[in-house]
XYZ file of C-alpha atoms in Angstrom:
281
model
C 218.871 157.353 55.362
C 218.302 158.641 58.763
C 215.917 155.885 60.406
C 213.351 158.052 61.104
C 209.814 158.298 59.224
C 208.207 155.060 57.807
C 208.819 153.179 54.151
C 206.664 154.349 51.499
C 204.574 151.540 49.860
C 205.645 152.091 45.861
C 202.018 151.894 44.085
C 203.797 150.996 41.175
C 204.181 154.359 39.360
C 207.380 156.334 38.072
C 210.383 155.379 35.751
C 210.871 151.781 35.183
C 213.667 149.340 33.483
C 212.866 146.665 31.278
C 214.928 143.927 29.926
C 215.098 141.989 26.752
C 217.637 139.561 26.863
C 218.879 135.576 25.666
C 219.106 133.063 28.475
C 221.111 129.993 27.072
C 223.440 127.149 28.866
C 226.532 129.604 28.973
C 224.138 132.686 30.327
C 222.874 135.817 29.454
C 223.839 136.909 25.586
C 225.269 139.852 26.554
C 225.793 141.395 23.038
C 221.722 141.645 22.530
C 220.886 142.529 26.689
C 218.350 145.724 25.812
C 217.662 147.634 28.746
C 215.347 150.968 28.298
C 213.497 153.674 30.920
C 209.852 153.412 30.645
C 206.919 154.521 33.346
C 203.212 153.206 33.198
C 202.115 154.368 30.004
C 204.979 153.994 27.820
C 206.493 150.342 28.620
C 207.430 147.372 26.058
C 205.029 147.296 23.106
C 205.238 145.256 20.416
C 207.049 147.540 17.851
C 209.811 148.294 20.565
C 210.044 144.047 20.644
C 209.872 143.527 17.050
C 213.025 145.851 16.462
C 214.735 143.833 19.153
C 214.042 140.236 17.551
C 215.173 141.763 14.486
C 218.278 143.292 15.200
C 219.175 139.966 17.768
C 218.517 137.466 15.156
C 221.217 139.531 13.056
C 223.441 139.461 15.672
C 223.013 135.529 16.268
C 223.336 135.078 12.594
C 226.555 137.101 12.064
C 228.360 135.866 15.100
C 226.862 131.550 14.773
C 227.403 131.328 10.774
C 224.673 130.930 8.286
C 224.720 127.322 8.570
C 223.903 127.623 12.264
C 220.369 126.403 13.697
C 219.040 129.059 15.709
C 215.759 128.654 17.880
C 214.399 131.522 20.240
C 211.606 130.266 22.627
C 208.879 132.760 23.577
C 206.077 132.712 25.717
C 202.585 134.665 24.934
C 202.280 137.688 26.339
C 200.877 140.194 23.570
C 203.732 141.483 22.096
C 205.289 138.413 21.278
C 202.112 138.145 18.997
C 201.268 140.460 16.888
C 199.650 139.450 13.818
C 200.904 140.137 10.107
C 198.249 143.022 8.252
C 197.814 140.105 6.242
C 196.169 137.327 8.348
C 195.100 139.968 11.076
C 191.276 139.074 11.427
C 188.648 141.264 11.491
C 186.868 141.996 14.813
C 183.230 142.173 15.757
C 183.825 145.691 16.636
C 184.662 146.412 13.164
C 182.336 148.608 10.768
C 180.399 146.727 8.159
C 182.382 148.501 4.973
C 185.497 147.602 6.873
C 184.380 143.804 6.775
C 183.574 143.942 3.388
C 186.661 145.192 2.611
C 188.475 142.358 4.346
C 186.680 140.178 2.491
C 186.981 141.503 -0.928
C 190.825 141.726 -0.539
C 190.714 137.906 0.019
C 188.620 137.693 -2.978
C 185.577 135.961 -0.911
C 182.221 136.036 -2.677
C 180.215 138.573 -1.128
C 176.208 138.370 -1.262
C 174.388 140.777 -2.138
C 172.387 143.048 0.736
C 173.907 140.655 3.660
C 173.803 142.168 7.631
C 177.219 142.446 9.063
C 176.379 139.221 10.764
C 176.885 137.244 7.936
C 179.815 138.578 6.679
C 181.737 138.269 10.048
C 180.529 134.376 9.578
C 182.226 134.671 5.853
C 184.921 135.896 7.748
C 185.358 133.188 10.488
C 185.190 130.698 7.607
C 188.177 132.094 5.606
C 190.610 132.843 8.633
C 193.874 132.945 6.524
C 196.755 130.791 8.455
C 198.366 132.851 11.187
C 201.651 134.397 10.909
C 203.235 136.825 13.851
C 205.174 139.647 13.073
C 208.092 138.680 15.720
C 208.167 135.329 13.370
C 208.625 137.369 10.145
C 211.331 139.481 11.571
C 213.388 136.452 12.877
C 212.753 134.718 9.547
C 214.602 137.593 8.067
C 217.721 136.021 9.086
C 216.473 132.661 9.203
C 216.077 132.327 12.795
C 213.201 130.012 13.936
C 210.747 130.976 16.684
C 208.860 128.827 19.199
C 206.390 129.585 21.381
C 205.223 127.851 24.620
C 201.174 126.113 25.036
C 199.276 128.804 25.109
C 196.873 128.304 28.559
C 198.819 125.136 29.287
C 200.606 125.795 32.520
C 201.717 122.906 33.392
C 203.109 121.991 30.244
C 205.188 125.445 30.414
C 205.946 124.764 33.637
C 210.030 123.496 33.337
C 210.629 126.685 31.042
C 208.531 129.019 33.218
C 210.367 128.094 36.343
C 213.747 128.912 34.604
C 212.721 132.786 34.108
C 211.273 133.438 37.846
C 214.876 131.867 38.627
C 216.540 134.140 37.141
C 214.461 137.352 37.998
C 214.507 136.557 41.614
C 218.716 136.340 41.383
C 218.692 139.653 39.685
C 216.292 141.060 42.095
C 218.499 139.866 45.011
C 221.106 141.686 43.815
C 219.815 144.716 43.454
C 217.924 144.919 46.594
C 221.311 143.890 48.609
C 223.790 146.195 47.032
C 221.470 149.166 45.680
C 221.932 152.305 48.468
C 221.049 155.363 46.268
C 218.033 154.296 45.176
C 218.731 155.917 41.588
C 217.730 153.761 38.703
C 221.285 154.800 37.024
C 222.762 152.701 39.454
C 219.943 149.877 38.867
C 221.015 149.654 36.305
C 224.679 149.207 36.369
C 223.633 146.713 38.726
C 221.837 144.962 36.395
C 224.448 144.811 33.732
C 226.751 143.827 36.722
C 224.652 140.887 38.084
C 223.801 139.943 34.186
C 227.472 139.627 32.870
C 228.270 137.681 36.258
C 225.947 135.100 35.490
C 228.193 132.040 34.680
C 227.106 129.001 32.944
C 227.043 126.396 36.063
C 224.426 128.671 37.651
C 222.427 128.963 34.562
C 222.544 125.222 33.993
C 221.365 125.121 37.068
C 218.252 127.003 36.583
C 218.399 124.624 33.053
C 218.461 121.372 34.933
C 215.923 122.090 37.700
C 213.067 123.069 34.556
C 214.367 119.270 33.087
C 213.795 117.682 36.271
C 210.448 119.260 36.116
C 209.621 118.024 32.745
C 210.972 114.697 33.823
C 208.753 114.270 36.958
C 205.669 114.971 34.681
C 206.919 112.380 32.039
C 206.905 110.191 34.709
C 203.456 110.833 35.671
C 202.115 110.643 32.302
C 203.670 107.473 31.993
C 202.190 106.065 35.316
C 198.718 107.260 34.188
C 199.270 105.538 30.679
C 200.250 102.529 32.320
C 197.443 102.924 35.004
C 194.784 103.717 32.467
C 195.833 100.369 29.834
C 195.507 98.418 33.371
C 191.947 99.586 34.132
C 191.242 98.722 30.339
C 192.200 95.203 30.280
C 190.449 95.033 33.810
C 187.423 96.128 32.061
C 187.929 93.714 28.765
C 188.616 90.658 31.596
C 185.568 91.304 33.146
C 182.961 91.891 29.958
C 184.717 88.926 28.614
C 183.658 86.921 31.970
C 180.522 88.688 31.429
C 180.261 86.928 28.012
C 181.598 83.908 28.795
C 178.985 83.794 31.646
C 175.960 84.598 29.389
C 177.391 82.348 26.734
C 177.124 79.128 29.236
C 173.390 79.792 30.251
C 172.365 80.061 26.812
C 173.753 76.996 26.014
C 172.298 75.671 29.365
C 168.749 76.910 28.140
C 169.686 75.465 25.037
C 170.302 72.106 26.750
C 167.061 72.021 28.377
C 165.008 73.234 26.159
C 166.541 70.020 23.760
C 165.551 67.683 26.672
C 162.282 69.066 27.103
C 161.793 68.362 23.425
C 163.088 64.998 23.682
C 160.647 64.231 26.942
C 157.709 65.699 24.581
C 158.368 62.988 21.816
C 158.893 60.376 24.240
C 155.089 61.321 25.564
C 153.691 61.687 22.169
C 155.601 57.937 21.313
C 153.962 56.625 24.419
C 150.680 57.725 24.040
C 150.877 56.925 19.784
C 151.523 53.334 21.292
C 148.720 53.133 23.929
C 146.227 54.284 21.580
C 147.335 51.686 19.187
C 147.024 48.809 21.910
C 143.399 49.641 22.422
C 142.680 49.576 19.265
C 144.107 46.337 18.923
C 142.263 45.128 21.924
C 139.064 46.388 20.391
């Protein structure tokens, strides 16, 4: 680099890498790290991921034991969830015969002359139970899969602070010690920075996503405790409420029994007047 000219704002196009790889407490999983060349049209897909989970979950297998319990956690982009042939849905954009199809494979009742609106509805109703193909091909060698809440960013949030952690590290890296700007040597940086990963740093990374989790476990719990307060709050006071309309009923009550006492007591007093003049006549 000479100094002179002016930095060229990347627009995002040319050869890329992209990384597959385990994070656990002791670091990156070096035996399974995939790193490939790609550019903007031909990146990771889900057939390029599939073949990864597959051939990692062997890995994992063979090197943990078959007794082992093995858990990968994913989040949802697309390729993590690809759906089976079998419970793939149809979709509005689908031809009618194709619908029809889909339904008589699953044995559904068809009747007779229906619009392609009503068989989509037969469709919606007999959704088969999802199953992802990335599932299927961990399954193979009985390695369980778990994905993060879909939309629920704040529930993700621990775990998706972890891999921006991580990134950023890598990125560091290469940005400091990367002076030919060839993606050969971004690469050998990458390996470089991956295998030097050691387990306090990724613990780390572990322990500041637990301390999120923690300070929203916390808050739920405040809010629980906050919202049973307002509740008994509210039961005091309709309670008082009752307890208040309970003692001017029986104050009504009250009355209206000494009104009906006065009312005899007239009718008595006049019954006995009335009998004294008769008497006197």
């Amino acid at each position: 680099m000479t100094g002179s000219g002016r930095l060229r704002q990347s627009k995002g196009k040319g050869q890329k890498l992209v990384i597959s790889a385990l994070l656990s407490n002791s670091g990156f999983h070096l035996t399974s790290v995939d790193i490939f060349k790609c550019d903007e049209n031909h990146s990771m897909n889900s057939n390029h991921f599939v073949r990864w989970i597959d051939q990692t979950s062997s890995i994992l297998r063979k090197q943990l034991g078959k007794d082992a319990k093995v858990l990968l956690v994913l989040d949802n982009v697309p390729w993590h969830n690809r759906l089976t042939e079998e419970t793939m849905p149809p979709k509005r954009s689908c031809r009618k015969e194709l619908i029809s199809d889909w339904l008589m494979h699953r044995r559904v009742p068809l009747p007779t002359k229906a619009t392609k609106a009503v068989l989509l509805q037969l469709a919606f109703a007999n959704f088969p139970e999802k199953r992802y193909v990335v599932d299927e091909a961990a399954a193979a060698s009985n390695v369980d899969i778990l994905r993060l809440f879909f939309r629920s960013f704040d529930l993700n949030l621990g775990l998706r602070t972890v891999i921006p952690l991580v990134w950023a590290g890598l990125k560091s890296y290469v940005r400091e010690h990367n002076t030919n700007f060839r993606l050969s040597d971004v690469r050998n940086l990458t390996q470089t920075w991956m295998a030097s990963l050691d387990a306090s740093t990724t613990t780390s990374y572990l322990d500041h996503a637990q301390n999120i989790e923690n300070t929203f476990k916390k808050s739920d719990r405040f809010a629980e405790h906050i919202e049973e307060k307002i509740v008994d709050d509210d039961d005091e006071e309709e309670n008082e409420m009752y307890s208040e309309e309970e003692e001017e009923t029986e104050m009504d009550s009250e009355e209206e029994d000494e009104n009906q006492i006065d009312s005899e007591e007239e009718e008595d007093e006049n019954q006995i007047d009335s009998e004294e003049e008769e008497i006197s006549e």
